[in-house]
Amino acid sequence: MDPQKYNLPTDETGFTNVYTDGACLGNGRSSPKAGIGVFFETNHPLNISAPVDGKQTNNAAELQAATSAVLQAQKAGVTKLRINTDSQYVIRSCTEWIPRWKSNGWTKTSGKPVENKEQLQDLDRAISSLEVDWKHVPGHRGHPGISQADELAKKGAKR
């Protein structure tokens, strides 16, 4: 892959911004359908709208969206990535909980196994090769990047 062909801008701190979202239609009910949205820029070839693989939940979708964003950024040669997400679950998993879970054999302090372990491990492996800055952006408040990621995730869930 030629990173230059993706022409992703960086901000004044050298980070490339990406917006991620997961959507799950019927989350917690029978036959849910989940999708992911990854948004770099309008009509960018690295944007993604896709159904979720495996467990169809909102949290699984959020994790897969973040992992997909990292993999797309790597493809483009990005080394510093700011992941903008409305998911506190994803941010706290990566910045607080994963280090503790890894040292506890992927069990919670309650002794129960960590939910979404495989997706969390995939994301942890993916982010290890670049510098990631996590930014919480409130969802459904009209933020352009998050709104675009949300639309892509909803389309992915409907496939």
Coordinates of N, CA and C in Angstrom, one line a residue:
M1 N 0.8 -1.2 0.0 CA 0.0 0.0 0.0 C 0.9 1.3 0.0
D2 N 0.4 2.2 -0.7 CA 1.1 3.5 -0.8 C 0.5 4.5 0.1
P3 N 1.1 4.8 1.3 CA 0.4 5.8 2.2 C 0.1 7.1 1.6
Q4 N 0.9 7.6 0.6 CA 0.7 8.9 0.0 C -0.7 8.9 -0.7
K5 N -1.1 7.8 -1.2 CA -2.4 7.9 -2.0 C -3.6 8.1 -1.1
Y6 N -3.4 7.9 0.2 CA -4.5 8.1 1.1 C -4.6 9.6 1.6
N7 N -3.5 10.3 1.5 CA -3.5 11.7 1.8 C -4.3 12.1 3.0
L8 N -4.0 11.5 4.2 CA -4.7 11.9 5.4 C -4.0 13.1 6.1
P9 N -4.8 14.1 6.4 CA -4.2 15.2 7.1 C -3.9 14.9 8.5
T10 N -2.9 15.7 9.1 CA -2.6 15.6 10.5 C -2.9 17.0 11.1
D11 N -3.1 17.0 12.4 CA -3.3 18.2 13.1 C -2.0 18.8 13.5
E12 N -2.0 19.9 14.3 CA -0.8 20.6 14.7 C 0.1 19.7 15.6
T13 N -0.4 18.7 16.2 CA 0.3 17.8 17.0 C 0.8 16.5 16.3
G14 N 0.5 16.4 15.0 CA 0.9 15.3 14.2 C 0.0 14.1 14.2
F15 N -1.2 14.3 14.8 CA -2.2 13.2 14.8 C -3.1 13.3 13.7
T16 N -3.5 12.1 13.2 CA -4.5 11.9 12.2 C -5.8 11.6 13.0
N17 N -6.9 12.3 12.6 CA -8.2 12.1 13.3 C -9.0 11.1 12.6
V18 N -9.6 10.2 13.4 CA -10.6 9.3 12.8 C -11.8 9.3 13.8
Y19 N -13.0 9.0 13.3 CA -14.2 9.0 14.1 C -14.8 7.6 14.0
T20 N -15.1 7.0 15.1 CA -15.6 5.6 15.1 C -16.9 5.5 15.8
D21 N -17.8 4.6 15.4 CA -19.0 4.3 16.1 C -19.5 2.9 15.8
G22 N -20.2 2.4 16.7 CA -20.9 1.1 16.6 C -22.3 1.3 16.8
A23 N -23.1 0.6 16.1 CA -24.6 0.6 16.2 C -25.1 -0.8 16.3
C24 N -26.1 -0.9 17.1 CA -26.8 -2.2 17.2 C -28.3 -2.0 17.3
L25 N -28.9 -2.4 16.2 CA -30.4 -2.3 16.1 C -31.0 -3.5 16.8
G26 N -31.8 -3.2 17.8 CA -32.3 -4.3 18.7 C -31.3 -4.8 19.7
N27 N -30.4 -3.9 20.2 CA -29.4 -4.3 21.2 C -30.1 -4.9 22.4
G28 N -29.7 -6.1 22.8 CA -30.3 -6.7 24.0 C -31.6 -7.5 23.7
R29 N -32.1 -7.5 22.5 CA -33.3 -8.2 22.2 C -33.0 -9.4 21.3
S30 N -33.9 -10.1 20.9 CA -33.7 -11.3 20.0 C -33.4 -10.7 18.6
S31 N -32.4 -11.4 17.9 CA -32.0 -11.1 16.5 C -31.5 -9.7 16.3
P32 N -30.6 -9.2 17.2 CA -30.0 -7.9 17.0 C -29.1 -7.9 15.7
K33 N -28.9 -6.7 15.1 CA -28.0 -6.5 14.0 C -27.1 -5.4 14.3
A34 N -25.8 -5.6 14.3 CA -24.9 -4.6 14.6 C -24.0 -4.2 13.4
G35 N -23.5 -3.0 13.5 CA -22.7 -2.5 12.4 C -21.6 -1.5 12.9
I36 N -20.6 -1.3 12.1 CA -19.5 -0.4 12.5 C -19.4 0.7 11.4
G37 N -18.9 1.9 12.0 CA -18.7 3.0 11.1 C -17.3 3.6 11.5
V38 N -16.5 3.8 10.4 CA -15.2 4.4 10.6 C -15.2 5.6 9.6
F39 N -14.9 6.8 10.1 CA -15.0 8.0 9.2 C -13.7 8.8 9.4
F40 N -12.9 8.9 8.2 CA -11.8 9.8 8.2 C -12.1 11.1 7.6
E41 N -12.7 11.1 6.4 CA -13.1 12.3 5.7 C -14.2 12.0 4.8
T42 N -14.9 12.9 4.3 CA -16.0 12.7 3.3 C -15.4 12.0 2.1
N43 N -16.1 10.9 1.7 CA -15.8 10.1 0.6 C -14.3 9.5 0.6
H44 N -13.8 9.3 1.7 CA -12.4 8.8 1.8 C -12.4 7.3 1.6
P45 N -11.4 6.8 0.9 CA -11.4 5.3 0.6 C -11.2 4.5 1.8
L46 N -10.7 5.0 2.9 CA -10.5 4.2 4.1 C -11.7 4.2 5.1
N47 N -12.8 5.0 4.7 CA -14.0 4.9 5.5 C -14.6 3.5 5.4
I48 N -15.3 3.1 6.5 CA -15.9 1.8 6.5 C -17.3 1.8 7.0
S49 N -18.2 1.1 6.4 CA -19.5 0.8 6.8 C -19.7 -0.7 6.6
A50 N -19.8 -1.5 7.7 CA -19.8 -2.9 7.6 C -20.6 -3.6 8.8
P51 N -21.2 -4.8 8.5 CA -21.8 -5.5 9.6 C -20.7 -6.0 10.6
V52 N -21.1 -6.2 11.9 CA -20.2 -6.7 12.9 C -20.1 -8.2 12.7
D53 N -18.8 -8.7 12.9 CA -18.6 -10.1 12.9 C -18.8 -10.7 14.3
G54 N -19.5 -11.8 14.4 CA -19.7 -12.4 15.7 C -20.8 -11.8 16.5
K55 N -20.6 -11.7 17.8 CA -21.6 -11.2 18.8 C -22.2 -9.9 18.3
Q56 N -23.5 -9.8 18.3 CA -24.2 -8.6 17.8 C -24.7 -7.8 19.0
T57 N -23.7 -7.0 19.5 CA -24.0 -6.0 20.6 C -23.4 -4.7 20.3
N58 N -23.9 -3.7 21.0 CA -23.4 -2.3 20.8 C -21.9 -2.3 21.2
N59 N -21.5 -2.9 22.4 CA -20.1 -2.8 22.8 C -19.2 -3.6 21.8
A60 N -19.6 -4.7 21.3 CA -18.8 -5.4 20.3 C -18.7 -4.6 19.1
A61 N -19.7 -3.9 18.7 CA -19.6 -3.0 17.5 C -18.7 -1.8 17.7
E62 N -18.7 -1.2 18.9 CA -17.8 -0.1 19.2 C -16.3 -0.6 19.2
L63 N -16.1 -1.8 19.7 CA -14.7 -2.3 19.7 C -14.2 -2.6 18.3
Q64 N -15.1 -3.3 17.5 CA -14.7 -3.6 16.2 C -14.5 -2.3 15.3
A65 N -15.3 -1.3 15.6 CA -15.1 -0.1 14.8 C -13.7 0.6 15.1
A66 N -13.4 0.6 16.4 CA -12.1 1.1 16.8 C -10.9 0.3 16.2
T67 N -11.0 -1.0 16.3 CA -10.0 -1.9 15.7 C -9.9 -1.7 14.2
S68 N -11.0 -1.6 13.5 CA -11.0 -1.4 12.1 C -10.3 0.0 11.7
A69 N -10.6 1.0 12.5 CA -10.0 2.3 12.3 C -8.5 2.2 12.4
V70 N -8.0 1.5 13.4 CA -6.5 1.4 13.6 C -5.9 0.6 12.4
L71 N -6.5 -0.4 12.0 CA -6.0 -1.2 10.9 C -6.0 -0.4 9.6
Q72 N -7.0 0.4 9.4 CA -7.1 1.3 8.2 C -5.9 2.3 8.3
A73 N -5.7 2.9 9.5 CA -4.7 3.9 9.6 C -3.3 3.3 9.4
Q74 N -3.1 2.1 9.9 CA -1.8 1.4 9.6 C -1.6 1.2 8.1
K75 N -2.6 0.8 7.4 CA -2.6 0.6 6.0 C -2.1 1.9 5.3
A76 N -2.5 3.1 5.9 CA -2.1 4.4 5.3 C -0.8 4.9 5.8
G77 N -0.1 4.1 6.6 CA 1.2 4.6 7.2 C 1.1 5.5 8.3
V78 N -0.1 5.7 8.9 CA -0.3 6.6 10.1 C 0.5 6.0 11.3
T79 N 1.1 6.9 12.0 CA 1.8 6.4 13.2 C 1.3 7.1 14.5
K80 N 0.5 8.2 14.3 CA -0.1 8.9 15.4 C -1.6 9.0 15.1
L81 N -2.5 8.4 15.9 CA -3.9 8.3 15.5 C -4.7 8.8 16.7
R82 N -5.6 9.8 16.5 CA -6.6 10.2 17.5 C -7.9 9.6 17.1
I83 N -8.3 8.7 18.0 CA -9.6 8.0 17.8 C -10.7 8.8 18.6
N84 N -11.6 9.4 17.9 CA -12.7 10.1 18.4 C -13.9 9.2 18.5
T85 N -14.4 9.0 19.6 CA -15.5 8.0 19.8 C -16.5 8.5 20.9
D86 N -17.7 8.1 20.8 CA -18.7 8.4 21.9 C -18.7 7.3 22.9
S87 N -17.9 6.3 22.8 CA -17.9 5.1 23.7 C -16.9 5.2 24.8
Q88 N -17.4 5.6 26.0 CA -16.6 5.6 27.2 C -16.1 4.2 27.5
Y89 N -16.9 3.2 27.1 CA -16.5 1.8 27.3 C -15.2 1.4 26.6
V90 N -15.1 1.9 25.3 CA -13.9 1.6 24.6 C -12.7 2.4 25.1
I91 N -12.9 3.6 25.4 CA -11.8 4.5 26.0 C -11.3 3.9 27.3
R92 N -12.2 3.6 28.2 CA -11.8 3.1 29.5 C -11.2 1.7 29.4
S93 N -11.7 0.9 28.5 CA -11.1 -0.4 28.3 C -9.7 -0.3 28.0
C94 N -9.4 0.6 27.0 CA -8.0 0.7 26.5 C -7.1 1.5 27.5
T95 N -7.6 2.5 28.2 CA -6.7 3.3 29.0 C -6.7 2.9 30.4
E96 N -7.7 2.1 30.9 CA -7.7 1.7 32.3 C -7.7 0.2 32.6
W97 N -8.7 -0.4 31.9 CA -9.0 -1.8 32.3 C -8.1 -2.9 31.7
I98 N -7.8 -2.8 30.4 CA -7.0 -3.8 29.7 C -5.7 -4.2 30.5
P99 N -4.9 -3.2 30.9 CA -3.7 -3.5 31.6 C -4.0 -4.4 32.8
R100 N -5.0 -4.1 33.6 CA -5.4 -4.8 34.8 C -5.9 -6.2 34.4
W101 N -6.8 -6.3 33.4 CA -7.3 -7.6 32.9 C -6.2 -8.5 32.5
K102 N -5.3 -7.9 31.7 CA -4.1 -8.8 31.2 C -3.4 -9.4 32.4
S103 N -3.1 -8.6 33.4 CA -2.3 -9.1 34.6 C -3.2 -10.0 35.4
N104 N -4.5 -10.0 35.3 CA -5.4 -10.9 36.0 C -5.9 -12.1 35.2
G105 N -5.2 -12.3 34.1 CA -5.6 -13.4 33.2 C -7.0 -13.2 32.6
W106 N -7.3 -12.0 32.2 CA -8.5 -11.6 31.6 C -9.7 -12.0 32.4
T107 N -9.6 -11.7 33.7 CA -10.8 -11.8 34.6 C -11.0 -10.5 35.3
K108 N -12.2 -10.2 35.6 CA -12.5 -9.0 36.4 C -12.2 -9.2 37.9
T109 N -12.2 -8.1 38.6 CA -11.9 -8.2 40.0 C -12.9 -9.1 40.7
S110 N -14.1 -9.2 40.1 CA -15.2 -10.1 40.7 C -14.8 -11.6 40.5
G111 N -13.8 -11.8 39.6 CA -13.5 -13.2 39.3 C -14.2 -13.7 38.1
K112 N -15.1 -12.9 37.5 CA -15.8 -13.3 36.3 C -15.0 -13.0 35.1
P113 N -15.1 -13.8 34.0 CA -14.4 -13.5 32.8 C -14.8 -12.1 32.2
V114 N -13.8 -11.5 31.5 CA -14.1 -10.2 30.9 C -15.0 -10.5 29.6
E115 N -16.0 -9.7 29.5 CA -16.9 -9.8 28.3 C -16.1 -9.2 27.1
N116 N -16.4 -9.7 25.9 CA -15.8 -9.2 24.7 C -14.3 -9.4 24.7
K117 N -13.8 -10.4 25.4 CA -12.3 -10.6 25.5 C -11.6 -10.6 24.2
E118 N -12.1 -11.4 23.2 CA -11.4 -11.5 21.9 C -11.3 -10.2 21.2
Q119 N -12.4 -9.4 21.2 CA -12.4 -8.1 20.5 C -11.5 -7.1 21.2
L120 N -11.5 -7.2 22.6 CA -10.5 -6.4 23.4 C -9.1 -6.7 23.1
Q121 N -8.8 -8.0 23.0 CA -7.4 -8.4 22.6 C -7.0 -8.0 21.2
D122 N -8.0 -8.1 20.3 CA -7.7 -7.6 18.9 C -7.4 -6.1 18.9
L123 N -8.1 -5.4 19.6 CA -7.9 -3.9 19.7 C -6.6 -3.6 20.4
D124 N -6.3 -4.3 21.5 CA -5.1 -4.1 22.2 C -3.8 -4.4 21.3
R125 N -3.9 -5.5 20.5 CA -2.8 -5.8 19.6 C -2.7 -4.7 18.6
A126 N -3.8 -4.3 18.0 CA -3.7 -3.3 16.9 C -3.1 -2.0 17.4
I127 N -3.5 -1.5 18.6 CA -3.0 -0.2 19.0 C -1.6 -0.2 19.5
S128 N -1.0 -1.4 19.7 CA 0.3 -1.5 20.2 C 1.4 -1.0 19.2
S129 N 1.0 -0.9 17.9 CA 2.0 -0.5 16.9 C 2.0 1.0 16.6
L130 N 1.2 1.8 17.2 CA 1.2 3.2 17.0 C 0.8 4.0 18.2
E131 N 1.0 5.3 18.1 CA 0.6 6.1 19.2 C -0.8 6.5 19.1
V132 N -1.6 6.2 20.1 CA -3.1 6.5 20.0 C -3.5 7.5 21.1
D133 N -4.2 8.5 20.7 CA -4.8 9.4 21.6 C -6.3 9.2 21.6
W134 N -6.9 8.9 22.7 CA -8.4 8.7 22.8 C -9.1 10.0 23.1
K135 N -10.1 10.3 22.4 CA -10.9 11.5 22.7 C -12.4 11.1 22.7
H136 N -13.0 11.4 23.8 CA -14.5 11.2 23.9 C -15.2 12.4 23.3
V137 N -16.1 12.1 22.4 CA -17.0 13.1 21.7 C -18.4 12.6 22.0
P138 N -19.2 13.4 22.7 CA -20.6 13.0 22.9 C -21.3 12.7 21.6
G139 N -22.0 11.6 21.7 CA -22.8 11.1 20.5 C -24.1 11.8 20.4
H140 N -24.6 11.9 19.2 CA -26.0 12.4 18.9 C -26.2 13.8 19.3
R141 N -25.1 14.6 19.2 CA -25.1 16.0 19.5 C -24.7 16.9 18.3
G142 N -24.7 16.2 17.1 CA -24.5 17.0 15.9 C -23.0 17.2 15.5
H143 N -22.1 16.5 16.2 CA -20.7 16.6 15.8 C -20.5 15.9 14.4
P144 N -20.0 16.7 13.5 CA -19.9 16.1 12.1 C -19.2 14.8 11.9
G145 N -18.1 14.6 12.5 CA -17.3 13.3 12.4 C -18.1 12.2 13.0
I146 N -18.5 12.4 14.2 CA -19.3 11.3 14.9 C -20.6 11.0 14.2
S147 N -21.2 12.1 13.7 CA -22.5 11.8 13.0 C -22.3 11.0 11.8
Q148 N -21.2 11.3 11.0 CA -20.9 10.5 9.8 C -20.6 9.0 10.2
A149 N -19.8 8.8 11.3 CA -19.5 7.5 11.7 C -20.7 6.7 12.1
D150 N -21.7 7.4 12.8 CA -22.9 6.9 13.2 C -23.8 6.4 12.0
E151 N -23.8 7.3 11.0 CA -24.5 6.9 9.8 C -23.9 5.6 9.1
L152 N -22.6 5.6 9.1 CA -21.9 4.4 8.5 C -22.2 3.2 9.3
A153 N -22.2 3.3 10.6 CA -22.5 2.1 11.5 C -23.9 1.6 11.3
K154 N -24.9 2.6 11.2 CA -26.3 2.2 11.0 C -26.5 1.5 9.7
K155 N -25.8 2.0 8.6 CA -25.9 1.3 7.3 C -25.3 -0.1 7.4
G156 N -24.2 -0.2 8.1 CA -23.5 -1.5 8.3 C -24.4 -2.5 9.0
A157 N -25.2 -2.0 10.0 CA -26.1 -2.9 10.8 C -27.2 -3.4 9.9
K158 N -27.6 -2.6 8.9 CA -28.8 -2.9 8.1 C -28.4 -3.9 7.0
R159 N -27.1 -4.2 6.8 CA -26.7 -5.1 5.7 C -26.9 -6.6 6.1

